[in-house]
């Protein structure tokens, strides 16, 4: 069975601080994809990144970066120089089956960036 | 504009009164899915559809029905809603399967009294 754990329920930082959101996953499959989605206060879900299990390269996109480590089954997300607009709930998700089932979301981490 | 639409956005109903939440996408996606979001649980998949006339259960299908008669539409049906179905519901679509980025609708907040 697949499982995604986001141990940090809520995080508060002050603007311009760096923050890392943790994601730990469980799967027995060798082929899988990991995702991060952002849910701002307006409620919509915004896709941030997708990473497949064969690509362990870290990725940077502006102030966002992702660290994928298969050895620890983690896919952590770092926001550098956080801004108030980064305040949102962030979900990590795992897909180990391209045929519809087994798309699992973590419980989410609520990030509050204070001015 | 490429989008997934849901209607209604907000709904308050009473126990046992059948309701349908519509979902439509204009991206010609084969894959569509329904999720419910509850505090502390993230999003859980209710049903999904790989293509027209092909649907299957997700993790929490009890009390729900779906249909996929057209590629663009994937309605969620609650035949006899109960208070434990009070939740925030999201429809999503993707090119094909779970490996691809899913595009989500704006959500439907349902309250069952």
PDB file of C-alpha atoms in Angstrom:
ATOM      1  CA  UNK A   1       0.000   0.000   0.000  1.00  0.00           C
ATOM      2  CA  UNK A   2       1.094   3.525  -0.706  1.00  0.00           C
ATOM      3  CA  UNK A   3       1.372   6.169   1.960  1.00  0.00           C
ATOM      4  CA  UNK A   4       2.516   9.772   2.141  1.00  0.00           C
ATOM      5  CA  UNK A   5       3.465  11.401   5.414  1.00  0.00           C
ATOM      6  CA  UNK A   6       3.798  15.110   5.988  1.00  0.00           C
ATOM      7  CA  UNK A   7       4.741  15.313   9.633  1.00  0.00           C
ATOM      8  CA  UNK A   8       4.562  19.099   9.844  1.00  0.00           C
ATOM      9  CA  UNK A   9       0.940  20.040  10.278  1.00  0.00           C
ATOM     10  CA  UNK A  10       1.574  23.773  10.479  1.00  0.00           C
ATOM     11  CA  UNK A  11       4.627  25.958  10.054  1.00  0.00           C
ATOM     12  CA  UNK A  12       4.960  29.682  10.656  1.00  0.00           C
ATOM     13  CA  UNK A  13       7.884  31.712   9.409  1.00  0.00           C
ATOM     14  CA  UNK A  14       8.669  35.370   9.037  1.00  0.00           C
ATOM     15  CA  UNK A  15       8.979  36.778   5.563  1.00  0.00           C
ATOM     16  CA  UNK A  16      12.380  36.211   3.911  1.00  0.00           C
ATOM     17  CA  UNK A  17      13.129  33.150   5.991  1.00  0.00           C
ATOM     18  CA  UNK A  18      13.827  29.859   4.242  1.00  0.00           C
ATOM     19  CA  UNK A  19      11.482  27.002   5.002  1.00  0.00           C
ATOM     20  CA  UNK A  20      11.519  23.296   4.195  1.00  0.00           C
ATOM     21  CA  UNK A  21       8.407  21.174   3.994  1.00  0.00           C
ATOM     22  CA  UNK A  22       8.998  17.498   4.586  1.00  0.00           C
ATOM     23  CA  UNK A  23       7.461  14.624   2.656  1.00  0.00           C
ATOM     24  CA  UNK A  24       8.114  10.951   3.295  1.00  0.00           C
ATOM     25  CA  UNK A  25       6.505   8.284   1.164  1.00  0.00           C
ATOM     26  CA  UNK A  26       6.043   4.540   1.188  1.00  0.00           C
ATOM     27  CA  UNK A  27       5.627   2.302  -1.823  1.00  0.00           C
ATOM     28  CA  UNK A  28       6.799  -1.106  -2.941  1.00  0.00           C
ATOM     29  CA  UNK A  29       6.691  -0.148  -6.586  1.00  0.00           C
ATOM     30  CA  UNK A  30       9.879   0.682  -8.413  1.00  0.00           C
ATOM     31  CA  UNK A  31       8.135   3.024 -10.829  1.00  0.00           C
ATOM     32  CA  UNK A  32       6.273   5.897  -9.279  1.00  0.00           C
ATOM     33  CA  UNK A  33       5.796   9.629  -9.457  1.00  0.00           C
ATOM     34  CA  UNK A  34       5.870  12.234  -6.739  1.00  0.00           C
ATOM     35  CA  UNK A  35       4.037  15.538  -6.843  1.00  0.00           C
ATOM     36  CA  UNK A  36       3.682  18.741  -4.906  1.00  0.00           C
ATOM     37  CA  UNK A  37       0.524  20.838  -5.046  1.00  0.00           C
ATOM     38  CA  UNK A  38      -0.205  24.198  -3.472  1.00  0.00           C
ATOM     39  CA  UNK A  39      -3.601  25.194  -2.104  1.00  0.00           C
ATOM     40  CA  UNK A  40      -3.727  28.937  -1.392  1.00  0.00           C
ATOM     41  CA  UNK A  41      -6.438  30.457   0.825  1.00  0.00           C
ATOM     42  CA  UNK A  42      -8.671  30.833  -2.241  1.00  0.00           C
ATOM     43  CA  UNK A  43      -8.943  27.030  -2.275  1.00  0.00           C
ATOM     44  CA  UNK A  44      -7.811  25.944  -5.713  1.00  0.00           C
ATOM     45  CA  UNK A  45      -5.135  23.320  -6.164  1.00  0.00           C
ATOM     46  CA  UNK A  46      -2.070  24.395  -8.079  1.00  0.00           C
ATOM     47  CA  UNK A  47       0.404  21.914  -9.517  1.00  0.00           C
ATOM     48  CA  UNK A  48       4.024  22.668  -8.604  1.00  0.00           C
ATOM     49  CA  UNK A  49       6.177  19.739  -9.656  1.00  0.00           C
ATOM     50  CA  UNK A  50       6.250  16.114 -10.763  1.00  0.00           C
ATOM     51  CA  UNK A  51       9.242  13.837 -10.316  1.00  0.00           C
ATOM     52  CA  UNK A  52       9.616  10.215 -11.407  1.00  0.00           C
ATOM     53  CA  UNK A  53      11.352   7.565  -9.361  1.00  0.00           C
ATOM     54  CA  UNK A  54      14.242   7.238 -11.780  1.00  0.00           C
ATOM     55  CA  UNK A  55      15.235  10.874 -11.636  1.00  0.00           C
ATOM     56  CA  UNK A  56      16.889  11.831  -8.383  1.00  0.00           C
ATOM     57  CA  UNK A  57      18.202  15.144  -9.582  1.00  0.00           C
ATOM     58  CA  UNK A  58      17.225  18.037  -7.429  1.00  0.00           C
ATOM     59  CA  UNK A  59      15.177  20.718  -9.105  1.00  0.00           C
ATOM     60  CA  UNK A  60      15.142  24.455  -8.653  1.00  0.00           C
ATOM     61  CA  UNK A  61      12.494  26.791  -9.947  1.00  0.00           C
ATOM     62  CA  UNK A  62      13.018  30.346  -8.815  1.00  0.00           C
ATOM     63  CA  UNK A  63      12.668  30.419  -5.039  1.00  0.00           C
ATOM     64  CA  UNK A  64      11.406  26.825  -4.972  1.00  0.00           C
ATOM     65  CA  UNK A  65      13.598  23.757  -4.818  1.00  0.00           C
ATOM     66  CA  UNK A  66      12.955  20.079  -4.332  1.00  0.00           C
ATOM     67  CA  UNK A  67      15.222  17.428  -2.877  1.00  0.00           C
ATOM     68  CA  UNK A  68      14.391  13.837  -3.850  1.00  0.00           C
ATOM     69  CA  UNK A  69      16.224  11.116  -1.942  1.00  0.00           C
ATOM     70  CA  UNK A  70      15.204   7.528  -2.656  1.00  0.00           C
ATOM     71  CA  UNK A  71      17.480   6.255   0.121  1.00  0.00           C
ATOM     72  CA  UNK A  72      15.287   7.960   2.709  1.00  0.00           C
ATOM     73  CA  UNK A  73      12.046   7.894   0.677  1.00  0.00           C
ATOM     74  CA  UNK A  74      11.780  11.627   0.948  1.00  0.00           C
ATOM     75  CA  UNK A  75      10.801  14.407  -1.406  1.00  0.00           C
ATOM     76  CA  UNK A  76      11.267  17.649   0.493  1.00  0.00           C
ATOM     77  CA  UNK A  77      10.301  21.098  -0.705  1.00  0.00           C
ATOM     78  CA  UNK A  78      12.211  24.246   0.194  1.00  0.00           C
ATOM     79  CA  UNK A  79      11.084  27.814  -0.269  1.00  0.00           C
ATOM     80  CA  UNK A  80      13.912  30.300  -0.171  1.00  0.00           C
ATOM     81  CA  UNK A  81      13.293  33.851   1.000  1.00  0.00           C
ATOM     82  CA  UNK A  82       9.647  33.159   1.725  1.00  0.00           C
ATOM     83  CA  UNK A  83       6.974  35.706   0.898  1.00  0.00           C
ATOM     84  CA  UNK A  84       3.494  36.305   2.264  1.00  0.00           C
ATOM     85  CA  UNK A  85       2.059  34.981  -1.010  1.00  0.00           C
ATOM     86  CA  UNK A  86       3.609  31.604  -0.205  1.00  0.00           C
ATOM     87  CA  UNK A  87       1.095  31.171   2.610  1.00  0.00           C
ATOM     88  CA  UNK A  88      -0.906  28.099   1.669  1.00  0.00           C
ATOM     89  CA  UNK A  89      -1.445  24.441   2.356  1.00  0.00           C
ATOM     90  CA  UNK A  90       1.064  22.305   0.525  1.00  0.00           C
ATOM     91  CA  UNK A  91       0.342  18.710  -0.403  1.00  0.00           C
ATOM     92  CA  UNK A  92       2.796  16.036  -1.353  1.00  0.00           C
ATOM     93  CA  UNK A  93       1.351  13.165  -3.414  1.00  0.00           C
ATOM     94  CA  UNK A  94       2.433   9.796  -4.753  1.00  0.00           C
ATOM     95  CA  UNK A  95       1.253   7.894  -7.800  1.00  0.00           C
ATOM     96  CA  UNK A  96       2.434   4.328  -8.207  1.00  0.00           C
ATOM     97  CA  UNK A  97      -0.032   3.256 -10.849  1.00  0.00           C
ATOM     98  CA  UNK A  98      -0.715   4.948 -14.145  1.00  0.00           C
ATOM     99  CA  UNK A  99      -4.023   3.160 -14.497  1.00  0.00           C
ATOM    100  CA  UNK A 100      -6.018   5.244 -12.072  1.00  0.00           C
ATOM    101  CA  UNK A 101      -5.650   3.778  -8.641  1.00  0.00           C
ATOM    102  CA  UNK A 102      -3.153   4.493  -5.948  1.00  0.00           C
ATOM    103  CA  UNK A 103      -2.896   8.204  -6.181  1.00  0.00           C
ATOM    104  CA  UNK A 104      -2.273   9.164  -2.592  1.00  0.00           C
ATOM    105  CA  UNK A 105      -2.068  12.611  -1.045  1.00  0.00           C
ATOM    106  CA  UNK A 106      -0.379  13.452   2.210  1.00  0.00           C
ATOM    107  CA  UNK A 107      -2.383  15.303   4.860  1.00  0.00           C
ATOM    108  CA  UNK A 108      -0.821  18.627   3.919  1.00  0.00           C
ATOM    109  CA  UNK A 109       1.303  21.242   5.664  1.00  0.00           C
ATOM    110  CA  UNK A 110      -0.158  24.658   6.338  1.00  0.00           C
ATOM    111  CA  UNK A 111       2.498  27.315   5.841  1.00  0.00           C
ATOM    112  CA  UNK A 112       1.957  30.800   7.213  1.00  0.00           C
ATOM    113  CA  UNK A 113       4.421  33.457   6.183  1.00  0.00           C
ATOM    114  CA  UNK A 114       4.157  36.479   8.426  1.00  0.00           C
ATOM    115  CA  UNK A 115       5.108  39.978   7.262  1.00  0.00           C
TER     116      UNK A 115
ATOM    117  CA  UNK B   1      -9.006  28.819 -21.540  1.00  0.00           C
ATOM    118  CA  UNK B   2      -8.136  25.282 -20.454  1.00  0.00           C
ATOM    119  CA  UNK B   3     -10.090  24.498 -17.343  1.00  0.00           C
ATOM    120  CA  UNK B   4     -12.054  22.107 -15.200  1.00  0.00           C
ATOM    121  CA  UNK B   5     -15.392  23.442 -14.044  1.00  0.00           C
ATOM    122  CA  UNK B   6     -17.592  22.212 -11.226  1.00  0.00           C
ATOM    123  CA  UNK B   7     -21.134  23.101 -10.296  1.00  0.00           C
ATOM    124  CA  UNK B   8     -22.405  24.033  -7.875  1.00  0.00           C
ATOM    125  CA  UNK B   9     -19.564  25.587  -5.934  1.00  0.00           C
ATOM    126  CA  UNK B  10     -21.511  25.530  -2.693  1.00  0.00           C
ATOM    127  CA  UNK B  11     -24.400  23.319  -1.702  1.00  0.00           C
ATOM    128  CA  UNK B  12     -26.317  22.813   1.511  1.00  0.00           C
ATOM    129  CA  UNK B  13     -28.745  19.932   1.498  1.00  0.00           C
ATOM    130  CA  UNK B  14     -30.519  17.544   3.823  1.00  0.00           C
ATOM    131  CA  UNK B  15     -29.964  13.891   4.517  1.00  0.00           C
ATOM    132  CA  UNK B  16     -31.370  11.603   1.850  1.00  0.00           C
ATOM    133  CA  UNK B  17     -31.997  14.165  -0.872  1.00  0.00           C
ATOM    134  CA  UNK B  18     -30.296  13.009  -4.061  1.00  0.00           C
ATOM    135  CA  UNK B  19     -27.828  15.431  -5.583  1.00  0.00           C
ATOM    136  CA  UNK B  20     -25.422  15.645  -8.488  1.00  0.00           C
ATOM    137  CA  UNK B  21     -22.219  17.639  -8.718  1.00  0.00           C
ATOM    138  CA  UNK B  22     -21.207  18.242 -12.294  1.00  0.00           C
ATOM    139  CA  UNK B  23     -17.662  18.295 -13.610  1.00  0.00           C
ATOM    140  CA  UNK B  24     -16.574  19.268 -17.081  1.00  0.00           C
ATOM    141  CA  UNK B  25     -13.181  19.702 -18.721  1.00  0.00           C
ATOM    142  CA  UNK B  26     -12.310  21.273 -22.064  1.00  0.00           C
ATOM    143  CA  UNK B  27      -8.838  19.798 -22.538  1.00  0.00           C
ATOM    144  CA  UNK B  28      -9.873  16.524 -24.181  1.00  0.00           C
ATOM    145  CA  UNK B  29      -8.375  14.631 -21.263  1.00  0.00           C
ATOM    146  CA  UNK B  30      -9.001  10.916 -21.054  1.00  0.00           C
ATOM    147  CA  UNK B  31      -8.573  10.616 -17.300  1.00  0.00           C
ATOM    148  CA  UNK B  32     -10.918  12.183 -14.770  1.00  0.00           C
ATOM    149  CA  UNK B  33     -11.213  11.715 -11.054  1.00  0.00           C
ATOM    150  CA  UNK B  34     -13.115  12.831  -7.974  1.00  0.00           C
ATOM    151  CA  UNK B  35     -11.574  13.557  -4.585  1.00  0.00           C
ATOM    152  CA  UNK B  36     -12.856  14.669  -1.245  1.00  0.00           C
ATOM    153  CA  UNK B  37     -10.792  16.833   1.060  1.00  0.00           C
ATOM    154  CA  UNK B  38     -11.204  16.602   4.808  1.00  0.00           C
ATOM    155  CA  UNK B  39      -9.112  18.312   7.500  1.00  0.00           C
ATOM    156  CA  UNK B  40      -6.044  16.326   8.448  1.00  0.00           C
ATOM    157  CA  UNK B  41      -6.659  13.715   5.770  1.00  0.00           C
ATOM    158  CA  UNK B  42      -5.556  15.469   2.616  1.00  0.00           C
ATOM    159  CA  UNK B  43      -7.404  14.486  -0.541  1.00  0.00           C
ATOM    160  CA  UNK B  44      -8.809  11.020  -0.955  1.00  0.00           C
ATOM    161  CA  UNK B  45      -9.843   9.564  -4.267  1.00  0.00           C
ATOM    162  CA  UNK B  46     -13.513   8.609  -4.610  1.00  0.00           C
ATOM    163  CA  UNK B  47     -13.821   7.391  -8.195  1.00  0.00           C
ATOM    164  CA  UNK B  48     -11.833   7.712 -11.356  1.00  0.00           C
ATOM    165  CA  UNK B  49     -12.371   7.168 -15.058  1.00  0.00           C
ATOM    166  CA  UNK B  50      -9.739   6.196 -17.576  1.00  0.00           C
ATOM    167  CA  UNK B  51     -12.009   6.971 -20.546  1.00  0.00           C
ATOM    168  CA  UNK B  52     -15.609   7.081 -21.699  1.00  0.00           C
ATOM    169  CA  UNK B  53     -17.679   4.310 -20.104  1.00  0.00           C
ATOM    170  CA  UNK B  54     -14.696   3.197 -17.998  1.00  0.00           C
ATOM    171  CA  UNK B  55     -14.962   3.990 -14.304  1.00  0.00           C
ATOM    172  CA  UNK B  56     -13.558   2.434 -11.153  1.00  0.00           C
ATOM    173  CA  UNK B  57     -13.530   2.884  -7.408  1.00  0.00           C
ATOM    174  CA  UNK B  58     -10.918   4.849  -5.570  1.00  0.00           C
ATOM    175  CA  UNK B  59     -10.203   4.685  -1.872  1.00  0.00           C
ATOM    176  CA  UNK B  60     -13.529   5.980  -0.519  1.00  0.00           C
ATOM    177  CA  UNK B  61     -16.326   5.115  -2.988  1.00  0.00           C
ATOM    178  CA  UNK B  62     -19.101   4.212  -0.525  1.00  0.00           C
ATOM    179  CA  UNK B  63     -22.162   6.378  -0.949  1.00  0.00           C
ATOM    180  CA  UNK B  64     -21.132   7.787  -4.313  1.00  0.00           C
ATOM    181  CA  UNK B  65     -21.809   7.010  -7.951  1.00  0.00           C
ATOM    182  CA  UNK B  66     -20.292   8.355 -11.146  1.00  0.00           C
ATOM    183  CA  UNK B  67     -20.840   8.089 -14.863  1.00  0.00           C
ATOM    184  CA  UNK B  68     -18.732   8.894 -17.911  1.00  0.00           C
ATOM    185  CA  UNK B  69     -20.971   9.042 -20.941  1.00  0.00           C
ATOM    186  CA  UNK B  70     -18.984  11.774 -22.626  1.00  0.00           C
ATOM    187  CA  UNK B  71     -15.300  12.467 -22.527  1.00  0.00           C
ATOM    188  CA  UNK B  72     -15.663  15.955 -21.127  1.00  0.00           C
ATOM    189  CA  UNK B  73     -18.150  15.257 -18.308  1.00  0.00           C
ATOM    190  CA  UNK B  74     -17.812  13.251 -15.128  1.00  0.00           C
ATOM    191  CA  UNK B  75     -20.684  13.899 -12.695  1.00  0.00           C
ATOM    192  CA  UNK B  76     -20.604  12.784  -9.074  1.00  0.00           C
ATOM    193  CA  UNK B  77     -23.892  11.480  -7.736  1.00  0.00           C
ATOM    194  CA  UNK B  78     -24.909  11.148  -4.112  1.00  0.00           C
ATOM    195  CA  UNK B  79     -28.103   9.108  -4.146  1.00  0.00           C
ATOM    196  CA  UNK B  80     -28.804   9.442  -0.427  1.00  0.00           C
ATOM    197  CA  UNK B  81     -26.408  11.938   1.138  1.00  0.00           C
ATOM    198  CA  UNK B  82     -25.506  11.620   4.786  1.00  0.00           C
ATOM    199  CA  UNK B  83     -23.807  14.089   7.144  1.00  0.00           C
ATOM    200  CA  UNK B  84     -20.493  12.217   6.899  1.00  0.00           C
ATOM    201  CA  UNK B  85     -20.370  13.238   3.255  1.00  0.00           C
ATOM    202  CA  UNK B  86     -20.046  16.858   4.259  1.00  0.00           C
ATOM    203  CA  UNK B  87     -16.740  17.770   2.653  1.00  0.00           C
ATOM    204  CA  UNK B  88     -14.911  19.740  -0.009  1.00  0.00           C
ATOM    205  CA  UNK B  89     -15.002  17.930  -3.337  1.00  0.00           C
ATOM    206  CA  UNK B  90     -12.583  18.309  -6.215  1.00  0.00           C
ATOM    207  CA  UNK B  91     -12.811  17.039  -9.733  1.00  0.00           C
ATOM    208  CA  UNK B  92      -9.584  16.579 -11.677  1.00  0.00           C
ATOM    209  CA  UNK B  93      -8.493  15.593 -15.145  1.00  0.00           C
ATOM    210  CA  UNK B  94      -5.257  14.671 -16.840  1.00  0.00           C
ATOM    211  CA  UNK B  95      -4.060  13.572 -20.221  1.00  0.00           C
ATOM    212  CA  UNK B  96      -4.039   9.956 -19.156  1.00  0.00           C
ATOM    213  CA  UNK B  97      -3.574   8.122 -15.898  1.00  0.00           C
ATOM    214  CA  UNK B  98      -2.115   9.056 -12.577  1.00  0.00           C
ATOM    215  CA  UNK B  99       1.435   9.689 -13.731  1.00  0.00           C
ATOM    216  CA  UNK B 100       0.496  12.971 -15.311  1.00  0.00           C
ATOM    217  CA  UNK B 101      -0.179  16.354 -13.799  1.00  0.00           C
ATOM    218  CA  UNK B 102      -3.813  16.567 -12.769  1.00  0.00           C
ATOM    219  CA  UNK B 103      -5.764  19.739 -13.371  1.00  0.00           C
ATOM    220  CA  UNK B 104      -8.231  20.437 -10.604  1.00  0.00           C
ATOM    221  CA  UNK B 105     -11.569  22.156 -10.613  1.00  0.00           C
ATOM    222  CA  UNK B 106     -12.315  24.966  -8.147  1.00  0.00           C
ATOM    223  CA  UNK B 107     -13.971  22.653  -5.632  1.00  0.00           C
ATOM    224  CA  UNK B 108     -17.512  22.152  -4.362  1.00  0.00           C
ATOM    225  CA  UNK B 109     -18.224  22.644  -0.695  1.00  0.00           C
ATOM    226  CA  UNK B 110     -21.043  20.334   0.312  1.00  0.00           C
ATOM    227  CA  UNK B 111     -22.867  20.426   3.619  1.00  0.00           C
ATOM    228  CA  UNK B 112     -25.342  17.674   4.451  1.00  0.00           C
ATOM    229  CA  UNK B 113     -27.615  18.467   7.392  1.00  0.00           C
TER     230      UNK B 113
END
